[in-house]
């Protein structure tokens, strides 16, 4: 972990808050499912990516993703991205606790970024941060954006290049260092890791 002073500018503070929120969301207890029973699901809805032009295609979804469930909450996501099954746990949990949200629509952070990045880095991050607060503070929510890092879905490429694509970004499957400085990606990863470790120690 870096020993440099922790940045305290508004953008860095927002990035750190988003990282802590993702860490907290990933540590939520999963709903209990009886052996052999169908567990809660999330219906993915693929959206064309304005950056690479990827369109919706047929995917083999594993639980809790279920593209054939009309009764499940919907997660709108870029056609070129992937998020982990653990990442959608907040949606599953809130849908179990609040029946009115079982048919609600959510969006990935990457999709939110693609829709707000034209505002500039600081304004876009502020909007995304506000839209993610439903996870830890439902009363302050300004939207339903999923607090989860993203990575580009597998593509036809040599392994060395494909391996680089497996590294997640906190904002986009197409991270642009000219817009989002790599230092922010590092700050996010370190803050999320520290928050996860701290939560583990508190629980034990």
Tab-separated table of C-alpha atoms in Angstrom, residues 5-175:
chain	number	residue	atom	x	y	z
A	5	UNK	CA	-0.135	11.410	2.006
A	6	UNK	CA	-3.832	10.695	1.449
A	7	UNK	CA	-5.271	13.220	-1.044
A	8	UNK	CA	-7.996	15.395	0.441
A	9	UNK	CA	-9.239	17.297	-2.604
A	10	UNK	CA	-12.986	16.951	-3.400
A	11	UNK	CA	-12.498	14.503	-6.288
A	12	UNK	CA	-10.273	12.221	-4.221
A	13	UNK	CA	-12.705	12.361	-1.298
A	14	UNK	CA	-15.536	11.296	-3.615
A	15	UNK	CA	-13.450	8.449	-5.035
A	16	UNK	CA	-12.590	7.239	-1.531
A	17	UNK	CA	-16.260	7.344	-0.486
A	18	UNK	CA	-17.230	5.299	-3.552
A	19	UNK	CA	-14.518	2.752	-2.759
A	20	UNK	CA	-15.709	2.355	0.827
A	21	UNK	CA	-19.272	1.929	-0.398
A	22	UNK	CA	-18.286	-0.860	-2.803
A	23	UNK	CA	-16.392	-2.602	-0.012
A	24	UNK	CA	-19.390	-2.387	2.320
A	25	UNK	CA	-21.764	-3.624	-0.378
A	26	UNK	CA	-19.602	-6.652	-1.126
A	27	UNK	CA	-19.677	-7.662	2.536
A	28	UNK	CA	-23.459	-7.692	2.875
A	29	UNK	CA	-24.817	-11.072	4.033
A	30	UNK	CA	-26.485	-12.939	1.201
A	31	UNK	CA	-30.153	-13.934	1.591
A	32	UNK	CA	-30.679	-17.489	2.808
A	33	UNK	CA	-31.763	-19.920	0.094
A	34	UNK	CA	-32.951	-23.428	0.911
A	35	UNK	CA	-31.126	-26.317	-0.739
A	36	UNK	CA	-32.484	-26.943	-4.215
A	37	UNK	CA	-34.615	-23.792	-4.216
A	38	UNK	CA	-34.252	-21.052	-6.794
A	39	UNK	CA	-32.530	-18.063	-5.247
A	40	UNK	CA	-33.206	-14.391	-5.942
A	41	UNK	CA	-32.111	-13.149	-9.326
A	42	UNK	CA	-31.257	-9.996	-11.262
A	43	UNK	CA	-32.247	-9.523	-14.905
A	44	UNK	CA	-29.433	-7.975	-16.978
A	45	UNK	CA	-30.350	-5.564	-19.762
A	46	UNK	CA	-27.446	-4.877	-22.107
A	47	UNK	CA	-27.068	-1.343	-23.463
A	48	UNK	CA	-24.930	-0.458	-26.528
A	49	UNK	CA	-21.570	1.012	-25.526
A	50	UNK	CA	-20.926	4.490	-26.956
A	51	UNK	CA	-17.152	4.026	-26.573
A	52	UNK	CA	-16.573	0.762	-28.458
A	53	UNK	CA	-19.901	0.264	-30.246
A	54	UNK	CA	-20.614	-3.127	-28.642
A	55	UNK	CA	-24.247	-4.212	-28.899
A	56	UNK	CA	-26.276	-6.691	-26.909
A	57	UNK	CA	-25.514	-10.313	-27.702
A	58	UNK	CA	-26.430	-13.701	-26.313
A	59	UNK	CA	-24.568	-14.524	-23.113
A	60	UNK	CA	-24.592	-17.550	-20.894
A	61	UNK	CA	-25.640	-16.050	-17.580
A	62	UNK	CA	-24.913	-17.716	-14.236
A	63	UNK	CA	-26.914	-17.078	-11.046
A	64	UNK	CA	-27.883	-14.626	-9.749
A	65	UNK	CA	-28.118	-13.244	-13.290
A	66	UNK	CA	-31.209	-14.460	-15.148
A	67	UNK	CA	-32.149	-12.778	-18.419
A	68	UNK	CA	-35.405	-14.738	-18.579
A	69	UNK	CA	-36.877	-13.547	-15.276
A	70	UNK	CA	-39.536	-10.889	-15.818
A	71	UNK	CA	-40.197	-10.559	-12.080
A	72	UNK	CA	-36.616	-9.767	-11.057
A	73	UNK	CA	-35.085	-6.319	-10.621
A	74	UNK	CA	-33.341	-5.109	-13.779
A	75	UNK	CA	-29.684	-4.137	-14.071
A	76	UNK	CA	-28.879	-2.000	-17.119
A	77	UNK	CA	-25.245	-2.482	-18.100
A	78	UNK	CA	-22.947	-1.802	-21.035
A	79	UNK	CA	-22.865	-4.577	-23.618
A	80	UNK	CA	-19.068	-4.772	-23.367
A	81	UNK	CA	-18.694	-4.909	-19.583
A	82	UNK	CA	-18.922	-7.553	-16.908
A	83	UNK	CA	-19.477	-7.308	-13.171
A	84	UNK	CA	-19.133	-10.057	-10.617
A	85	UNK	CA	-22.032	-11.969	-9.118
A	86	UNK	CA	-21.043	-10.599	-5.712
A	87	UNK	CA	-21.345	-7.060	-7.062
A	88	UNK	CA	-25.119	-7.340	-7.503
A	89	UNK	CA	-25.676	-8.489	-3.917
A	90	UNK	CA	-26.992	-5.037	-2.861
A	91	UNK	CA	-29.752	-5.310	-5.480
A	92	UNK	CA	-30.695	-8.792	-4.290
A	93	UNK	CA	-30.735	-7.677	-0.649
A	94	UNK	CA	-32.820	-4.544	-1.191
A	95	UNK	CA	-35.304	-6.437	-3.378
A	96	UNK	CA	-35.739	-9.017	-0.619
A	97	UNK	CA	-36.263	-6.378	2.060
A	98	UNK	CA	-38.503	-4.028	0.080
A	99	UNK	CA	-41.075	-5.787	-2.153
A	100	UNK	CA	-41.794	-2.524	-3.988
A	101	UNK	CA	-38.258	-2.632	-5.416
A	102	UNK	CA	-38.440	-6.175	-6.765
A	103	UNK	CA	-39.231	-4.802	-10.199
A	104	UNK	CA	-36.989	-1.733	-9.947
A	105	UNK	CA	-34.362	-0.800	-12.523
A	106	UNK	CA	-30.726	-0.203	-11.590
A	107	UNK	CA	-27.690	0.683	-13.694
A	108	UNK	CA	-24.008	-0.111	-13.456
A	109	UNK	CA	-21.510	2.540	-12.533
A	110	UNK	CA	-19.916	2.175	-15.974
A	111	UNK	CA	-23.228	2.969	-17.655
A	112	UNK	CA	-23.725	5.921	-15.311
A	113	UNK	CA	-20.250	7.181	-16.218
A	114	UNK	CA	-20.964	6.887	-19.945
A	115	UNK	CA	-24.101	8.979	-19.416
A	116	UNK	CA	-22.526	11.668	-17.216
A	117	UNK	CA	-18.842	11.946	-18.204
A	118	UNK	CA	-19.621	14.867	-20.528
A	119	UNK	CA	-20.133	16.984	-17.394
A	120	UNK	CA	-16.466	16.680	-16.480
A	121	UNK	CA	-14.762	14.424	-13.966
A	122	UNK	CA	-15.724	16.196	-10.734
A	123	UNK	CA	-19.390	16.750	-11.620
A	124	UNK	CA	-19.833	13.245	-13.030
A	125	UNK	CA	-18.300	11.598	-9.969
A	126	UNK	CA	-20.469	13.714	-7.679
A	127	UNK	CA	-23.606	12.632	-9.556
A	128	UNK	CA	-22.609	8.958	-9.512
A	129	UNK	CA	-21.725	9.105	-5.827
A	130	UNK	CA	-25.148	10.568	-5.033
A	131	UNK	CA	-26.892	7.906	-7.134
A	132	UNK	CA	-25.146	5.105	-5.218
A	133	UNK	CA	-26.211	6.175	-1.723
A	134	UNK	CA	-29.284	3.941	-1.780
A	135	UNK	CA	-26.973	1.104	-0.695
A	136	UNK	CA	-26.006	2.569	2.679
A	137	UNK	CA	-28.410	5.493	3.080
A	138	UNK	CA	-31.686	4.975	1.170
A	139	UNK	CA	-33.075	8.303	2.363
A	140	UNK	CA	-30.342	10.258	0.550
A	141	UNK	CA	-30.475	8.328	-2.701
A	142	UNK	CA	-30.629	10.308	-5.937
A	143	UNK	CA	-30.833	7.273	-8.206
A	144	UNK	CA	-30.092	3.568	-8.309
A	145	UNK	CA	-26.537	3.149	-9.542
A	146	UNK	CA	-24.730	-0.045	-8.506
A	147	UNK	CA	-21.505	0.672	-6.572
A	148	UNK	CA	-19.275	-1.827	-8.338
A	149	UNK	CA	-16.075	-1.820	-10.344
A	150	UNK	CA	-16.219	-3.045	-13.910
A	151	UNK	CA	-14.033	-4.794	-16.432
A	152	UNK	CA	-14.220	-5.384	-20.143
A	153	UNK	CA	-15.840	-8.620	-21.180
A	154	UNK	CA	-13.522	-11.147	-22.844
A	155	UNK	CA	-12.596	-10.350	-26.407
A	156	UNK	CA	-10.560	-11.973	-29.165
A	157	UNK	CA	-7.060	-10.811	-28.268
A	158	UNK	CA	-3.637	-12.241	-27.405
A	159	UNK	CA	-3.439	-13.403	-23.788
A	160	UNK	CA	-1.047	-10.634	-22.708
A	161	UNK	CA	-3.460	-7.953	-23.900
A	162	UNK	CA	-6.516	-9.840	-22.624
A	163	UNK	CA	-4.899	-10.200	-19.194
A	164	UNK	CA	-4.496	-6.429	-18.926
A	165	UNK	CA	-8.197	-6.113	-19.625
A	166	UNK	CA	-9.032	-8.281	-16.614
A	167	UNK	CA	-7.830	-5.577	-14.243
A	168	UNK	CA	-10.989	-3.830	-13.032
A	169	UNK	CA	-11.602	-0.116	-13.276
A	170	UNK	CA	-13.801	1.694	-10.807
A	171	UNK	CA	-15.484	3.635	-13.619
A	172	UNK	CA	-15.301	2.146	-17.089
A	173	UNK	CA	-14.359	-0.947	-19.103
A	174	UNK	CA	-12.541	1.588	-21.322
A	175	UNK	CA	-10.537	3.652	-18.811
